[in-house]
Amino acid sequence: MAGGSIGPAGVAKERAEQYQGRVTLSVIIACVIAAVGGSLFGYDIGISGGVTSMDGFLQKFFRGVYEKKQRAHENNYCKFNDQGLSAFTSSLYLAGLVASLVASPVTRIYGRRTSIICGGSSFLIGAILNATSINLAMLLMGRIMLGVGIGFGNQAVPLYLSEMAPTHLRGALNMMFQLATTSGVFTANMVNYGTQKLKPWGWRLSLGLAAGPAVLMTVGGIALSETPNSLIERGMRDKGRKVLEKIRGTKNVDAEFEDMVDASELANSIKHPFRNILIKRNRPQLVMAILLPAFQILTGINSILFYAPVLFESMGFGRNASLFSSAVTGAVLCSSTFIAIATVDRVGRRFLLISGGIQMITCQVIVSIILGVKFGDNQKLSKGFSVLVVVVICLFVVAFGWSWGGLGWTIPSEIFPLETRSAGQSITVAVNLLFTFVIAQVFLSLLCAFKFGIFLFFASWILVMTVFVYFFLPETKGVPIEEMIFLWRKHWFWKKIVPGNPNDDTQNEEGKGVGPNSISS
């Protein structure tokens, strides 16, 4: 246990059954406002692909790509392969990666609200720079500021949602972040579908409208109350208790408050969270913080969302048809999030991840077969097969939406103890943005090299992550956020790594099972 045998020991016993309270209007309003931060991430994911397929944008900043696009008899898979164009998309995520590491101490020392406000302000500046860009340097500077906003927002918002939500609805309320993200994707796709007709300046409107969610996030952050966990961690126990009573709708919050106090005492004894996160007690959470966000990106979803217009146009869809098809996938993704919200706290995280993984693998394989057999250089898909590809990709997107889409953020935000929570979320965001950057930078080259095999590449990764979830991810449904440590001590594999609690007399007995089915729910 961190801190040695003398001093604060963190949450020493399970009190989950003593938690009281209900879902209050104040907690719902707070979660909805905070979740707007996800729309920044989603809007940018959706807007980038559409803008990079607009002739006006390419003529101004990437003339080489525009000229290549106009040539006849171009390799269908390689017509958009340009590292400069990829850099436009991926530069944001590299900046976000660095910003997420800076956001960790800010979130811990100054609170979740401060990071949310910083994220919204930075994104607003980036949106203005992008909309008014007159050269590539200005365009990339705007992308970097957008990245800073996403780094702070993705660091703070999932934590805020997990800490504000009552235990039995934490999954559903945390999914608000994913709902906002998918709504941002859909909105961006519809904006692109409209602005591509406004030649040659429609791309400026697409990029500039990102200021809308940025303003909402900034103003909303100012209006929000801080989480009780953060207030107690920073020594404001009385204020933290008042906020806890308000969001739970009852004054009988002793059990939950005691868990927060115990957790905060240990958190305040830790001077170096990033160093502490490496100790054996935190090994399972660290593994999840690295692998879950990496797996989320390796599903291939961002490649489809970033480059949907480019991808569909490469498959032979007309320019308007490709933007419309990407708008359809965005709408499907947004709608599928409601499935996750309705089921995540009923059937659990593991069921959604495994079932979603199986469906995604099936869809990726089907698309690769269709493209491999019916699509090649200088060919276009027939109308029937084009429709089939869109339908199968939509089924893939549905599966992602109810599984890895939201849970890739929800699970890492709920498993860390308070003393390493900000650091853990920072690692989650950094890994997510690192893999997002890498995939965004290399996808067009991979598409050119692998052709239809790109879908088999992602399908193989989904198989790996589905097996990993089955064997190594315990069910977190219904477990209080400050009592997650007990979950690892009961898991068939992680109990071998996490030091046992000598005061837990039931630990050895409960942990005797072997295999994935022995996981306590």
XYZ file of C-alpha atoms in Angstrom:
521
model
C 0.000 0.000 0.000
C 1.330 3.434 -0.922
C 2.838 5.336 1.928
C 4.180 2.312 3.772
C 2.769 0.723 6.911
C 2.648 4.024 8.779
C 0.346 6.852 7.717
C -2.813 7.045 5.622
C -3.860 3.734 4.099
C -6.681 4.880 1.849
C -10.112 3.246 1.835
C -9.749 0.397 4.331
C -13.154 -1.291 4.094
C -16.064 -1.657 1.735
C -19.017 0.626 2.500
C -20.888 0.419 -0.805
C -24.043 -1.009 0.746
C -24.241 1.999 3.058
C -24.223 4.557 0.229
C -27.451 6.530 0.058
C -28.896 9.162 -2.220
C -30.766 9.511 -5.474
C -30.291 10.994 -8.899
C -30.860 14.715 -8.455
C -31.558 17.402 -11.011
C -28.373 19.215 -9.999
C -26.131 16.228 -10.809
C -27.861 15.674 -14.170
C -27.453 19.344 -15.130
C -23.811 19.319 -14.034
C -23.065 16.160 -16.031
C -24.814 17.452 -19.157
C -22.903 20.757 -19.049
C -19.570 19.049 -18.408
C -20.152 16.477 -21.136
C -20.282 19.281 -23.721
C -16.484 19.001 -23.581
C -16.800 15.782 -25.532
C -18.408 17.647 -28.422
C -15.114 19.477 -29.024
C -13.350 16.171 -29.612
C -16.166 14.822 -31.755
C -16.609 17.967 -33.844
C -12.953 18.003 -34.783
C -12.919 14.292 -35.647
C -15.920 14.787 -37.917
C -14.880 18.094 -39.470
C -11.321 17.135 -40.449
C -12.198 14.483 -43.026
C -14.815 16.618 -44.748
C -12.617 19.694 -44.936
C -9.670 17.742 -46.351
C -11.866 16.556 -49.244
C -13.027 20.101 -50.173
C -11.396 21.499 -53.311
C -11.212 25.056 -51.944
C -9.263 23.911 -48.903
C -6.915 21.690 -50.916
C -6.256 24.405 -53.524
C -5.222 26.894 -50.830
C -3.077 24.703 -48.585
C -2.373 21.397 -50.374
C -2.265 22.086 -54.110
C -0.241 18.935 -54.799
C -3.003 16.786 -53.359
C -5.628 18.721 -55.323
C -3.768 18.171 -58.600
C -3.265 14.476 -57.857
C -6.971 14.175 -57.067
C -7.876 15.596 -60.504
C -5.761 13.159 -62.491
C -7.482 10.374 -64.296
C -6.507 6.728 -63.799
C -5.152 7.375 -60.321
C -4.791 4.431 -57.946
C -8.058 4.492 -56.007
C -6.376 3.694 -52.714
C -3.523 6.214 -53.057
C -5.041 9.392 -54.491
C -5.110 11.166 -51.083
C -1.773 9.837 -49.777
C 0.110 12.956 -48.623
C 2.034 13.399 -45.366
C 1.339 17.144 -45.269
C -2.394 16.535 -45.456
C -2.079 13.866 -42.765
C -0.134 16.347 -40.618
C -3.069 18.778 -40.756
C -5.266 16.126 -39.147
C -2.727 14.599 -36.774
C -0.937 17.729 -35.456
C -3.876 18.457 -33.172
C -3.523 15.134 -31.403
C 0.194 15.484 -30.821
C -0.457 18.862 -29.186
C -3.265 17.286 -27.158
C -0.912 14.573 -25.945
C 1.527 17.121 -24.516
C -1.310 19.238 -23.096
C -2.836 16.240 -21.296
C 0.386 15.763 -19.313
C 0.321 19.431 -18.284
C -3.374 19.146 -17.452
C -2.794 16.393 -14.870
C -1.235 18.589 -12.130
C -3.618 21.438 -13.009
C -6.608 19.134 -12.553
C -5.283 17.787 -9.271
C -4.122 21.067 -7.703
C -6.732 23.514 -9.011
C -9.676 21.204 -9.627
C -11.612 19.680 -12.512
C -13.465 22.936 -13.317
C -10.242 24.814 -13.988
C -9.115 22.293 -16.575
C -12.535 22.347 -18.235
C -12.375 26.154 -18.521
C -8.786 26.039 -19.858
C -9.830 23.455 -22.434
C -12.772 25.464 -23.691
C -10.751 28.701 -23.929
C -7.898 27.070 -25.858
C -10.301 25.412 -28.289
C -12.029 28.747 -28.910
C -8.715 30.389 -29.830
C -7.872 27.490 -32.147
C -11.233 27.681 -33.915
C -10.747 31.397 -34.602
C -7.215 30.847 -35.959
C -8.353 28.029 -38.244
C -11.306 29.935 -39.651
C -9.152 32.968 -40.486
C -6.023 31.119 -41.686
C -4.157 32.708 -44.579
C -1.228 30.272 -44.677
C -0.277 26.765 -43.567
C 1.622 27.982 -40.476
C -1.447 29.796 -39.166
C -3.578 26.749 -39.933
C -1.267 24.437 -37.988
C -1.044 26.890 -35.061
C -4.830 26.817 -34.845
C -4.728 23.021 -34.857
C -2.220 23.064 -31.995
C -4.485 25.294 -29.892
C -7.387 22.957 -30.621
C -5.150 20.137 -29.407
C -4.439 21.944 -26.148
C -8.185 22.319 -25.634
C -8.824 18.640 -26.280
C -5.950 17.632 -23.992
C -7.400 19.585 -21.064
C -11.012 18.679 -21.837
C -10.432 14.951 -22.218
C -8.383 14.970 -19.025
C -10.982 16.682 -16.846
C -14.440 15.853 -18.205
C -14.444 12.028 -17.749
C -13.072 12.480 -14.217
C -15.722 15.085 -13.446
C -18.507 12.814 -14.665
C -17.240 9.756 -12.764
C -16.899 11.690 -9.511
C -20.258 13.455 -9.700
C -22.332 10.430 -10.704
C -23.942 8.106 -8.133
C -22.421 4.618 -8.176
C -25.409 2.818 -9.709
C -25.595 5.247 -12.657
C -21.940 6.136 -13.088
C -21.662 4.287 -16.399
C -24.719 5.933 -17.951
C -23.812 9.462 -16.824
C -20.187 9.003 -17.876
C -21.497 7.996 -21.288
C -22.686 11.592 -21.617
C -19.103 12.346 -22.699
C -19.375 9.808 -25.520
C -22.842 11.071 -26.442
C -21.475 14.600 -26.742
C -18.519 13.284 -28.770
C -20.749 11.407 -31.218
C -23.144 14.358 -31.434
C -20.134 16.484 -32.337
C -19.156 14.014 -35.076
C -22.671 14.002 -36.535
C -22.989 17.788 -36.359
C -19.636 18.193 -38.103
C -20.650 15.793 -40.868
C -23.874 17.691 -41.502
C -22.015 21.008 -41.463
C -19.540 19.651 -44.046
C -22.383 18.389 -46.197
C -23.796 21.921 -46.279
C -20.607 23.983 -46.504
C -19.024 21.982 -49.344
C -21.522 23.769 -51.604
C -20.198 27.187 -50.482
C -17.175 27.425 -52.758
C -14.404 28.353 -52.220
C -14.791 29.448 -48.570
C -17.080 26.787 -47.103
C -14.174 25.143 -45.303
C -13.667 28.310 -43.227
C -17.226 28.091 -41.934
C -16.764 24.398 -41.098
C -13.643 25.097 -39.044
C -14.979 28.301 -37.482
C -18.187 26.750 -36.155
C -16.026 24.809 -33.683
C -16.202 28.017 -31.638
C -19.788 27.104 -30.697
C -19.086 24.108 -28.439
C -15.933 25.857 -27.191
C -17.993 28.773 -25.849
C -20.492 26.362 -24.265
C -17.694 24.447 -22.547
C -16.010 27.605 -21.229
C -19.187 29.229 -19.918
C -20.453 25.910 -18.605
C -17.184 25.316 -16.766
C -17.565 28.651 -14.985
C -21.121 27.768 -13.938
C -20.329 24.235 -12.678
C -19.725 23.293 -9.067
C -16.503 21.424 -8.283
C -16.666 17.689 -7.540
C -16.764 16.746 -3.835
C -13.784 14.411 -4.363
C -11.627 17.274 -5.638
C -12.772 19.687 -2.900
C -12.012 17.164 -0.136
C -8.665 16.290 -1.716
C -7.750 19.998 -1.637
C -8.659 20.338 2.038
C -12.166 21.836 1.709
C -14.028 19.066 3.540
C -17.028 21.104 4.700
C -17.637 22.499 1.234
C -17.087 19.048 -0.257
C -19.702 17.537 2.055
C -22.229 20.254 1.185
C -21.745 19.579 -2.534
C -22.054 15.831 -1.919
C -25.307 16.321 0.011
C -26.653 18.541 -2.764
C -25.897 16.156 -5.631
C -27.113 13.090 -3.703
C -30.275 14.803 -2.441
C -29.791 13.701 1.175
C -27.792 14.610 4.266
C -27.142 10.938 5.007
C -23.907 10.669 3.001
C -21.617 9.544 5.840
C -20.399 6.333 4.169
C -19.545 7.942 0.822
C -18.026 10.970 2.562
C -15.813 8.728 4.727
C -14.566 6.908 1.633
C -13.664 10.251 0.067
C -11.915 11.446 3.234
C -9.909 8.206 3.517
C -8.966 8.432 -0.145
C -8.003 12.101 0.158
C -5.728 11.452 3.135
C -3.775 8.935 1.104
C -3.849 11.224 -1.951
C -2.385 14.120 0.020
C 0.427 11.913 1.320
C 1.514 11.208 -2.269
C 3.842 13.893 -3.570
C 4.635 12.307 -6.942
C 1.484 10.712 -8.468
C 3.233 9.647 -11.674
C 5.892 7.829 -9.670
C 3.310 6.323 -7.331
C 1.277 4.982 -10.230
C 4.126 2.572 -11.018
C 3.915 0.676 -7.715
C 2.405 -2.828 -7.662
C -0.803 -1.664 -5.973
C -1.605 0.394 -9.072
C -0.290 -2.027 -11.715
C -3.699 -3.230 -12.998
C -5.024 0.312 -13.349
C -1.850 1.381 -15.170
C -2.181 -1.500 -17.613
C -5.807 -0.547 -18.284
C -4.925 3.152 -18.657
C -2.455 2.226 -21.399
C -4.209 -0.613 -23.207
C -7.862 0.491 -23.191
C -7.334 3.842 -24.967
C -4.843 2.205 -27.345
C -7.345 -0.521 -28.161
C -10.097 2.060 -28.664
C -8.127 3.683 -31.483
C -6.936 0.348 -32.927
C -10.550 -0.574 -33.650
C -10.049 1.673 -36.685
C -12.991 3.900 -35.808
C -11.085 7.174 -35.967
C -9.766 6.291 -39.408
C -13.334 5.845 -40.611
C -14.519 9.056 -38.910
C -11.477 11.191 -39.883
C -11.361 10.093 -43.454
C -14.929 8.909 -44.135
C -15.451 11.336 -47.061
C -11.980 10.534 -48.427
C -12.520 6.810 -47.860
C -15.912 6.733 -49.550
C -14.654 8.903 -52.411
C -11.714 6.511 -52.848
C -14.266 3.689 -53.124
C -15.870 5.460 -56.058
C -18.689 7.376 -54.396
C -19.276 10.842 -55.822
C -18.081 13.817 -53.781
C -21.537 14.722 -52.487
C -22.393 11.068 -51.964
C -19.217 10.516 -49.938
C -20.032 13.409 -47.600
C -23.611 12.203 -47.264
C -22.430 8.654 -46.488
C -20.093 9.944 -43.774
C -22.980 11.979 -42.317
C -25.038 8.786 -42.143
C -22.254 6.986 -40.242
C -22.032 9.946 -37.856
C -25.767 9.775 -37.184
C -25.551 6.026 -36.577
C -22.663 6.498 -34.134
C -24.590 9.125 -32.192
C -27.727 6.968 -32.032
C -25.826 3.876 -30.894
C -24.555 5.730 -27.842
C -28.082 5.646 -26.435
C -27.881 1.843 -26.448
C -24.810 2.068 -24.219
C -26.439 4.624 -21.888
C -29.468 2.371 -21.449
C -27.549 -0.872 -20.871
C -24.131 -0.137 -19.368
C -25.311 -0.183 -15.732
C -27.592 -3.175 -16.342
C -25.615 -5.716 -18.380
C -22.195 -4.362 -17.412
C -19.058 -3.161 -19.177
C -17.627 -6.562 -20.101
C -20.706 -7.791 -21.986
C -20.851 -4.630 -24.114
C -17.127 -4.720 -24.947
C -17.112 -8.411 -25.897
C -20.336 -8.370 -27.945
C -19.291 -5.147 -29.659
C -15.890 -6.640 -30.469
C -17.423 -9.707 -32.128
C -19.706 -7.570 -34.296
C -16.881 -5.197 -35.289
C -14.615 -8.081 -36.356
C -17.394 -9.517 -38.511
C -18.043 -6.165 -40.210
C -14.359 -5.445 -40.908
C -13.907 -8.863 -42.534
C -17.027 -8.437 -44.703
C -15.900 -4.997 -45.957
C -12.407 -6.292 -46.763
C -13.875 -9.214 -48.758
C -16.174 -6.914 -50.763
C -13.365 -4.486 -51.574
C -10.901 -7.287 -52.307
C -13.224 -8.998 -54.779
C -15.161 -6.108 -56.313
C -12.895 -3.068 -56.066
C -9.425 -2.294 -57.401
C -7.384 0.235 -59.349
C -9.423 2.326 -61.774
C -12.622 0.585 -60.698
C -15.744 1.787 -58.959
C -18.068 -0.230 -56.793
C -21.465 -0.949 -58.294
C -24.369 0.856 -56.679
C -25.509 -2.317 -54.915
C -22.122 -3.072 -53.407
C -21.621 0.606 -52.497
C -24.822 0.534 -50.474
C -23.752 -2.758 -48.870
C -20.390 -1.286 -47.832
C -22.107 1.694 -46.197
C -24.560 -0.603 -44.373
C -21.786 -2.844 -43.043
C -19.682 0.144 -41.966
C -22.752 1.487 -40.162
C -23.120 -1.852 -38.356
C -19.471 -1.567 -37.367
C -20.066 1.964 -36.092
C -23.130 0.823 -34.103
C -21.062 -1.861 -32.369
C -18.295 0.620 -31.593
C -20.801 3.131 -30.241
C -22.256 0.776 -27.645
C -18.909 -0.710 -26.659
C -15.442 0.800 -27.042
C -16.740 4.261 -27.951
C -17.814 5.281 -24.463
C -16.278 2.537 -22.339
C -12.791 3.329 -23.610
C -13.186 6.567 -21.607
C -15.531 5.435 -18.834
C -13.520 2.526 -17.438
C -10.135 4.296 -17.070
C -11.834 7.276 -15.403
C -13.476 5.107 -12.726
C -10.755 2.602 -11.733
C -7.992 4.762 -10.260
C -7.724 5.615 -6.550
C -7.920 9.322 -5.774
C -4.170 9.736 -5.207
C -3.359 8.745 -8.802
C -6.649 9.578 -10.534
C -5.479 12.724 -12.316
C -2.204 11.093 -13.299
C -4.024 7.977 -14.485
C -6.491 9.973 -16.575
C -3.574 11.947 -17.998
C -1.940 8.705 -19.123
C -5.243 7.539 -20.619
C -5.654 10.753 -22.615
C -1.977 10.817 -23.656
C -2.097 7.229 -24.927
C -5.395 7.853 -26.719
C -4.044 10.947 -28.439
C -0.690 9.285 -29.218
C -2.410 6.433 -31.034
C -4.869 8.861 -32.620
C -1.896 10.884 -33.896
C -0.091 7.822 -35.234
C -3.141 6.362 -36.974
C -4.148 9.759 -38.387
C -0.622 10.273 -39.725
C -0.177 6.842 -41.296
C -3.717 5.835 -42.283
C -3.618 7.223 -45.825
C -0.244 5.531 -46.379
C -1.574 2.277 -44.888
C -4.636 2.507 -47.135
C -2.333 2.922 -50.136
C -0.093 0.004 -49.068
C -2.622 -2.468 -47.606
C -5.578 -1.556 -49.857
C -8.571 -3.658 -48.715
C -6.274 -5.351 -46.181
C -6.488 -2.246 -43.986
C -9.786 -3.569 -42.643
C -8.220 -6.953 -41.808
C -5.426 -5.092 -40.014
C -7.921 -3.453 -37.687
C -9.994 -6.642 -37.356
C -6.948 -8.498 -36.016
C -6.497 -5.850 -33.314
C -10.159 -6.067 -32.331
C -9.715 -9.820 -31.869
C -6.756 -9.192 -29.534
C -8.638 -6.628 -27.431
C -11.764 -8.798 -27.160
C -9.692 -11.688 -25.797
C -7.950 -9.288 -23.402
C -11.282 -8.025 -22.022
C -12.560 -11.574 -21.533
C -9.592 -12.650 -19.438
C -8.230 -9.532 -17.745
C -10.889 -6.835 -17.292
C -13.051 -7.236 -14.156
C -16.623 -5.947 -14.111
C -16.771 -2.444 -12.592
C -20.571 -2.092 -12.738
C -21.961 -1.017 -9.360
C -18.567 -0.707 -7.633
C -18.040 2.653 -5.821
C -15.242 4.661 -7.379
C -13.273 4.842 -4.103
C -13.557 1.066 -3.543
C -12.161 -0.201 -6.852
C -9.034 -1.512 -5.094
C -11.086 -4.411 -3.689
C -12.032 -5.443 -7.229
C -8.450 -6.139 -8.231
C -7.812 -8.141 -5.054
C -10.601 -10.554 -6.034
C -9.694 -10.966 -9.716
C -8.222 -14.344 -10.721
C -5.104 -12.748 -12.292
C -4.615 -9.322 -10.710
C -4.830 -10.667 -7.144
C -1.402 -12.198 -7.794
C 0.026 -8.717 -8.329
C -1.975 -6.384 -6.080
C -0.895 -6.664 -2.400
C -3.677 -8.078 -0.246
C -5.350 -6.153 2.538
C -4.531 -7.908 5.806
C -7.758 -6.566 7.338
C -9.905 -8.182 4.653
C -10.693 -11.611 6.085
C -12.805 -12.565 3.119
C -10.253 -11.742 0.481
C -8.588 -15.145 0.152
C -11.875 -16.976 0.185
C -13.487 -14.754 -2.440
C -10.453 -14.844 -4.669
C -10.140 -18.623 -5.023
C -11.808 -18.782 -8.432
C -9.666 -19.125 -11.530
C -10.475 -17.751 -14.947
C -12.593 -14.916 -16.284
C -15.838 -16.200 -14.851
C -14.578 -15.847 -11.281
C -14.664 -12.057 -11.511
C -16.807 -10.404 -8.865
C -19.423 -8.084 -10.257
